[in-house]
Amino acid sequence: MDFLQASEKSNSVGLLRKIILMDEKNRLDFFDYVNKYKLSQCAILKLRNGYFQISSCFGFDSQSILKSVSTEDFWKGLIPKNNTPYLFSRSDNSIQPLYQFFSDTIIDSISSIILYKTKNDVILLASSESIETLMKDKAFFKNFNELDTYDVKYAFSSNPADLFEVSSAKNKYTSFCIFTIELSDSINDFMLNNKQNLTEAQEAHFRQVIFYNVYYTLKKCFPDHRLEEAETTIKLFVPAEYNLPEKMLTKHLKLLLKEILGESSLQIKITQADN
């Protein structure tokens, strides 16, 4: 029986790791999907305890996230066929049944919506300025079918060192200011004032969905910056030479996230620690 030497084992492990990373890189995660197709709003709805509800989203406010709880019968009536795209538009009023899922804050910004249901009954809801083009793009739906449709969290590295290694390779900066964005009080305040008739399981689920909606929004806002997420906290790494004042960032982020959390965004806490 042949045995690998230590160096050969190391090389084999390294090669396997590269193959796995390349395979993961070739698959779009949720945020990559949103960016690739320039989606202004996007949500994935999955069946949980007998009801469909948003499991991940971008471009939604938190009010709309809570409104997503809906029955199987509703969706079977609206989009009866799997693997078939449907277009709903304001111009012909076909979008009307979907207005119940949007808050007054964003309803006017949506003129057309694509709905698509996979063979596993995972629903895509998407809006874009180029929506007619997307309806004809087979790759748009193929890529959605290939998404890892886990709840809320998609492709994140479990090793922060990997994230730093990748970030450093692309970035000439070596010194960073670390801003910690704590969202627990803000999300708690929002849920306290808006949870209505949600079950405990739904409330816990939507807390996560809201958190990752904020995370995706910050990734969009800071595309060249490293971000790390953990439970209710997001860390933003800003090159030290930018000399970004904490008060300025706090004001900007609270204004930005007011679109998601309303007045509860005032409860967001942002602190700075030098790296």
CSV table of C-alpha atoms in Angstrom, one decimal:
chain,number,residue,atom,x,y,z
A,1,MET,CA,0.0,0.0,0.0
A,2,ASP,CA,1.4,3.4,-0.9
A,3,PHE,CA,1.4,6.2,1.7
A,4,LEU,CA,1.7,9.9,1.0
A,5,GLN,CA,4.6,11.7,2.5
A,6,ALA,CA,3.8,14.7,4.7
A,7,SER,CA,4.7,17.1,2.0
A,8,GLU,CA,2.6,15.2,-0.5
A,9,LYS,CA,-0.4,15.2,1.9
A,10,SER,CA,0.0,18.9,2.3
A,11,ASN,CA,0.0,19.5,-1.4
A,12,SER,CA,-3.0,17.2,-1.9
A,13,VAL,CA,-4.9,19.1,0.8
A,14,GLY,CA,-3.9,22.4,-0.7
A,15,LEU,CA,-5.0,21.3,-4.1
A,16,LEU,CA,-8.3,20.0,-2.8
A,17,ARG,CA,-8.9,23.3,-1.0
A,18,LYS,CA,-8.2,25.2,-4.2
A,19,ILE,CA,-10.7,23.0,-6.1
A,20,ILE,CA,-13.4,23.5,-3.5
A,21,LEU,CA,-12.8,27.3,-3.4
A,22,MET,CA,-12.9,27.5,-7.2
A,23,ASP,CA,-16.1,25.5,-7.3
A,24,GLU,CA,-17.6,27.9,-4.6
A,25,LYS,CA,-16.4,30.9,-6.5
A,26,ASN,CA,-18.1,29.7,-9.7
A,27,ARG,CA,-21.4,29.5,-7.9
A,28,LEU,CA,-23.2,32.7,-7.3
A,29,ASP,CA,-24.4,33.4,-3.7
A,30,PHE,CA,-27.4,35.6,-3.0
A,31,PHE,CA,-25.6,38.9,-2.9
A,32,ASP,CA,-23.6,38.0,-6.1
A,33,TYR,CA,-26.8,37.2,-7.8
A,34,VAL,CA,-28.3,40.6,-6.9
A,35,ASN,CA,-25.3,42.4,-8.1
A,36,LYS,CA,-24.8,40.4,-11.3
A,37,TYR,CA,-28.3,41.2,-12.5
A,38,LYS,CA,-28.5,44.7,-11.0
A,39,LEU,CA,-31.7,43.9,-9.0
A,40,SER,CA,-33.2,46.8,-7.2
A,41,GLN,CA,-35.3,44.5,-5.0
A,42,CYS,CA,-34.9,40.8,-4.6
A,43,ALA,CA,-36.4,38.3,-2.2
A,44,ILE,CA,-36.3,34.5,-1.7
A,45,LEU,CA,-39.5,33.0,-0.2
A,46,LYS,CA,-39.5,29.6,1.4
A,47,LEU,CA,-42.1,27.5,3.0
A,48,ARG,CA,-41.7,27.4,6.8
A,49,ASN,CA,-44.3,25.8,9.1
A,50,GLY,CA,-47.0,25.9,6.5
A,51,TYR,CA,-46.5,29.5,5.4
A,52,PHE,CA,-44.3,31.1,2.8
A,53,GLN,CA,-42.1,33.9,4.1
A,54,ILE,CA,-38.9,35.8,3.1
A,55,SER,CA,-35.8,33.9,3.9
A,56,SER,CA,-33.4,36.4,2.4
A,57,CYS,CA,-33.8,39.7,0.7
A,58,PHE,CA,-32.2,42.9,-0.6
A,59,GLY,CA,-33.9,46.3,-1.2
A,60,PHE,CA,-36.7,45.7,1.2
A,61,ASP,CA,-37.6,47.6,4.3
A,62,SER,CA,-38.3,45.7,7.4
A,63,GLN,CA,-42.1,46.4,7.3
A,64,SER,CA,-42.2,44.6,4.0
A,65,ILE,CA,-40.2,41.7,5.3
A,66,LEU,CA,-42.8,41.1,8.1
A,67,LYS,CA,-45.6,41.3,5.5
A,68,SER,CA,-44.3,38.3,3.6
A,69,VAL,CA,-46.1,35.6,5.6
A,70,SER,CA,-48.4,34.1,3.1
A,71,THR,CA,-50.3,30.8,2.3
A,72,GLU,CA,-49.4,28.1,-0.2
A,73,ASP,CA,-52.8,28.5,-1.8
A,74,PHE,CA,-52.1,32.2,-2.6
A,75,TRP,CA,-49.0,31.4,-4.5
A,76,LYS,CA,-50.5,28.3,-6.2
A,77,GLY,CA,-53.2,30.6,-7.5
A,78,LEU,CA,-50.8,33.4,-8.6
A,79,ILE,CA,-48.0,31.3,-10.1
A,80,PRO,CA,-49.3,27.8,-10.6
A,81,LYS,CA,-46.4,26.4,-12.7
A,82,ASN,CA,-42.9,25.6,-11.4
A,83,ASN,CA,-39.9,26.6,-13.4
A,84,THR,CA,-42.0,29.2,-15.3
A,85,PRO,CA,-41.3,33.0,-15.0
A,86,TYR,CA,-44.3,35.3,-14.5
A,87,LEU,CA,-44.3,39.1,-15.0
A,88,PHE,CA,-46.5,41.4,-13.0
A,89,SER,CA,-46.8,45.0,-13.9
A,90,ARG,CA,-48.4,48.2,-12.8
A,91,SER,CA,-49.2,49.2,-16.4
A,92,ASP,CA,-51.8,46.4,-16.7
A,93,ASN,CA,-52.6,46.3,-12.9
A,94,SER,CA,-51.6,42.7,-12.7
A,95,ILE,CA,-49.2,43.7,-9.9
A,96,GLN,CA,-52.1,44.6,-7.6
A,97,PRO,CA,-52.3,41.2,-5.7
A,98,LEU,CA,-48.6,41.7,-4.7
A,99,TYR,CA,-49.1,45.2,-3.1
A,100,GLN,CA,-50.1,43.6,0.2
A,101,PHE,CA,-46.4,42.5,0.6
A,102,PHE,CA,-44.9,46.0,0.4
A,103,SER,CA,-44.9,48.9,2.8
A,104,ASP,CA,-46.0,52.4,1.7
A,105,THR,CA,-42.4,53.3,1.8
A,106,ILE,CA,-41.3,51.2,-1.2
A,107,ILE,CA,-44.5,50.4,-3.0
A,108,ASP,CA,-44.2,53.4,-5.4
A,109,SER,CA,-40.7,52.4,-6.4
A,110,ILE,CA,-41.8,49.1,-7.8
A,111,SER,CA,-43.5,49.1,-11.2
A,112,SER,CA,-42.9,45.5,-12.3
A,113,ILE,CA,-42.0,42.2,-10.6
A,114,ILE,CA,-40.7,38.9,-11.8
A,115,LEU,CA,-42.0,35.8,-9.9
A,116,TYR,CA,-40.4,32.4,-10.4
A,117,LYS,CA,-40.9,29.1,-8.5
A,118,THR,CA,-38.4,26.3,-8.6
A,119,LYS,CA,-39.2,22.6,-8.6
A,120,ASN,CA,-38.6,22.7,-4.8
A,121,ASP,CA,-41.2,25.5,-4.3
A,122,VAL,CA,-38.6,28.2,-3.6
A,123,ILE,CA,-39.9,31.5,-4.9
A,124,LEU,CA,-37.9,34.3,-6.5
A,125,LEU,CA,-39.3,37.8,-6.3
A,126,ALA,CA,-37.2,40.3,-8.3
A,127,SER,CA,-37.5,43.9,-9.6
A,128,SER,CA,-35.1,45.7,-11.9
A,129,GLU,CA,-34.9,48.5,-14.4
A,130,SER,CA,-34.1,45.9,-17.1
A,131,ILE,CA,-36.9,43.5,-16.1
A,132,GLU,CA,-38.0,42.8,-19.7
A,133,THR,CA,-34.5,41.7,-20.6
A,134,LEU,CA,-34.3,39.5,-17.5
A,135,MET,CA,-37.6,37.8,-18.5
A,136,LYS,CA,-35.9,36.5,-21.7
A,137,ASP,CA,-32.6,35.6,-20.0
A,138,LYS,CA,-32.5,31.9,-19.4
A,139,ALA,CA,-29.3,32.2,-17.3
A,140,PHE,CA,-31.1,34.5,-14.9
A,141,PHE,CA,-33.4,31.7,-13.9
A,142,LYS,CA,-30.8,28.9,-14.3
A,143,ASN,CA,-28.5,30.7,-11.8
A,144,PHE,CA,-31.4,31.1,-9.4
A,145,ASN,CA,-32.0,27.4,-9.5
A,146,GLU,CA,-28.3,26.8,-8.7
A,147,LEU,CA,-28.3,29.2,-5.7
A,148,ASP,CA,-27.6,27.6,-2.3
A,149,THR,CA,-31.1,28.3,-0.9
A,150,TYR,CA,-30.2,28.1,2.7
A,151,ASP,CA,-32.1,30.3,5.1
A,152,VAL,CA,-30.8,33.8,5.3
A,153,LYS,CA,-27.1,33.2,5.3
A,154,TYR,CA,-25.4,32.0,2.1
A,155,ALA,CA,-21.7,31.7,1.2
A,156,PHE,CA,-19.6,33.1,4.1
A,157,SER,CA,-16.2,31.9,5.0
A,158,SER,CA,-16.0,30.3,8.5
A,159,ASN,CA,-12.4,31.5,8.9
A,160,PRO,CA,-11.9,35.3,9.3
A,161,ALA,CA,-8.2,34.7,8.3
A,162,ASP,CA,-9.4,33.6,4.8
A,163,LEU,CA,-11.4,36.8,4.5
A,164,PHE,CA,-8.4,38.9,5.5
A,165,GLU,CA,-6.1,37.1,3.2
A,166,VAL,CA,-8.4,37.6,0.2
A,167,SER,CA,-9.0,41.2,1.2
A,168,SER,CA,-5.3,42.0,1.6
A,169,ALA,CA,-4.4,40.4,-1.7
A,170,LYS,CA,-6.7,42.9,-3.5
A,171,ASN,CA,-6.0,45.9,-1.3
A,172,LYS,CA,-2.8,48.0,-0.9
A,173,TYR,CA,-3.8,49.2,2.5
A,174,THR,CA,-2.3,47.5,5.6
A,175,SER,CA,-3.7,49.7,8.4
A,176,PHE,CA,-7.4,49.9,9.1
A,177,CYS,CA,-9.9,51.5,11.4
A,178,ILE,CA,-12.5,49.0,12.6
A,179,PHE,CA,-16.0,50.3,13.1
A,180,THR,CA,-18.4,48.0,15.0
A,181,ILE,CA,-22.0,48.4,14.1
A,182,GLU,CA,-24.3,46.9,16.8
A,183,LEU,CA,-27.8,46.3,15.6
A,184,SER,CA,-29.4,44.4,18.5
A,185,ASP,CA,-31.1,47.4,20.1
A,186,SER,CA,-32.3,48.7,16.8
A,187,ILE,CA,-33.8,45.4,15.7
A,188,ASN,CA,-35.3,44.8,19.1
A,189,ASP,CA,-37.0,48.2,19.0
A,190,PHE,CA,-38.4,47.6,15.5
A,191,MET,CA,-39.8,44.2,16.4
A,192,LEU,CA,-41.3,45.5,19.7
A,193,ASN,CA,-43.3,48.0,17.7
A,194,ASN,CA,-44.1,46.0,14.6
A,195,LYS,CA,-44.2,42.2,15.4
A,196,GLN,CA,-48.0,42.2,15.5
A,197,ASN,CA,-49.3,38.6,15.3
A,198,LEU,CA,-46.0,36.8,14.6
A,199,THR,CA,-45.3,33.5,16.3
A,200,GLU,CA,-42.1,33.3,18.3
A,201,ALA,CA,-40.5,31.2,15.6
A,202,GLN,CA,-41.4,33.8,12.9
A,203,GLU,CA,-40.1,36.7,15.1
A,204,ALA,CA,-36.7,34.9,15.6
A,205,HIS,CA,-36.5,34.2,11.9
A,206,PHE,CA,-37.3,37.7,10.8
A,207,ARG,CA,-34.7,39.2,13.2
A,208,GLN,CA,-32.1,37.3,11.2
A,209,VAL,CA,-33.6,38.3,7.8
A,210,ILE,CA,-33.6,41.9,8.8
A,211,PHE,CA,-30.0,41.7,10.1
A,212,TYR,CA,-28.8,40.2,6.8
A,213,ASN,CA,-30.8,42.7,4.8
A,214,VAL,CA,-28.8,45.4,6.6
A,215,TYR,CA,-25.6,43.5,5.9
A,216,TYR,CA,-26.2,43.2,2.2
A,217,THR,CA,-27.1,46.9,2.1
A,218,LEU,CA,-23.8,47.8,3.7
A,219,LYS,CA,-21.9,45.5,1.3
A,220,LYS,CA,-23.6,47.4,-1.6
A,221,CYS,CA,-22.7,50.7,0.0
A,222,PHE,CA,-19.1,49.8,0.7
A,223,PRO,CA,-18.1,47.5,-2.2
A,224,ASP,CA,-14.4,47.9,-1.7
A,225,HIS,CA,-14.3,47.5,2.0
A,226,ARG,CA,-14.1,44.3,4.1
A,227,LEU,CA,-17.1,43.5,6.3
A,228,GLU,CA,-17.5,40.8,8.9
A,229,GLU,CA,-20.8,39.7,10.4
A,230,ALA,CA,-21.6,37.9,13.6
A,231,GLU,CA,-25.0,37.5,15.2
A,232,THR,CA,-26.2,41.2,15.6
A,233,THR,CA,-22.9,42.9,14.9
A,234,ILE,CA,-21.2,44.0,11.7
A,235,LYS,CA,-17.6,45.1,11.6
A,236,LEU,CA,-16.5,47.5,8.8
A,237,PHE,CA,-12.8,47.8,8.0
A,238,VAL,CA,-11.9,51.3,6.6
A,239,PRO,CA,-8.3,52.1,5.5
A,240,ALA,CA,-6.8,54.3,8.2
A,241,GLU,CA,-5.6,56.9,5.7
A,242,TYR,CA,-9.2,57.7,4.8
A,243,ASN,CA,-9.4,59.3,8.3
A,244,LEU,CA,-13.1,58.8,8.4
A,245,PRO,CA,-14.7,60.4,11.5
A,246,GLU,CA,-16.8,58.2,13.6
A,247,LYS,CA,-19.6,60.8,13.9
A,248,MET,CA,-19.7,61.3,10.2
A,249,LEU,CA,-20.0,57.5,9.5
A,250,THR,CA,-22.7,57.2,12.3
A,251,LYS,CA,-24.8,60.0,10.8
A,252,HIS,CA,-24.5,58.5,7.3
A,253,LEU,CA,-25.3,55.0,8.3
A,254,LYS,CA,-28.3,55.9,10.5
A,255,LEU,CA,-29.7,57.9,7.6
A,256,LEU,CA,-29.1,55.0,5.2
A,257,LEU,CA,-30.5,52.4,7.4
A,258,LYS,CA,-33.6,54.5,8.3
A,259,GLU,CA,-34.9,53.2,4.9
A,260,ILE,CA,-34.8,49.7,6.4
A,261,LEU,CA,-35.5,50.2,10.1
A,262,GLY,CA,-37.4,53.4,10.2
A,263,GLU,CA,-37.0,55.4,13.4
A,264,SER,CA,-35.5,52.3,15.0
A,265,SER,CA,-32.3,53.1,13.1
A,266,LEU,CA,-31.6,55.7,15.8
A,267,GLN,CA,-30.9,52.9,18.2
A,268,ILE,CA,-27.9,51.7,16.1
A,269,LYS,CA,-24.6,51.9,18.0
A,270,ILE,CA,-21.4,52.5,16.1
A,271,THR,CA,-18.0,52.4,17.9
A,272,GLN,CA,-14.5,52.7,16.6
A,273,ALA,CA,-11.3,50.8,17.5
A,274,ASP,CA,-8.0,51.2,15.9
A,275,ASN,CA,-6.5,48.0,14.3
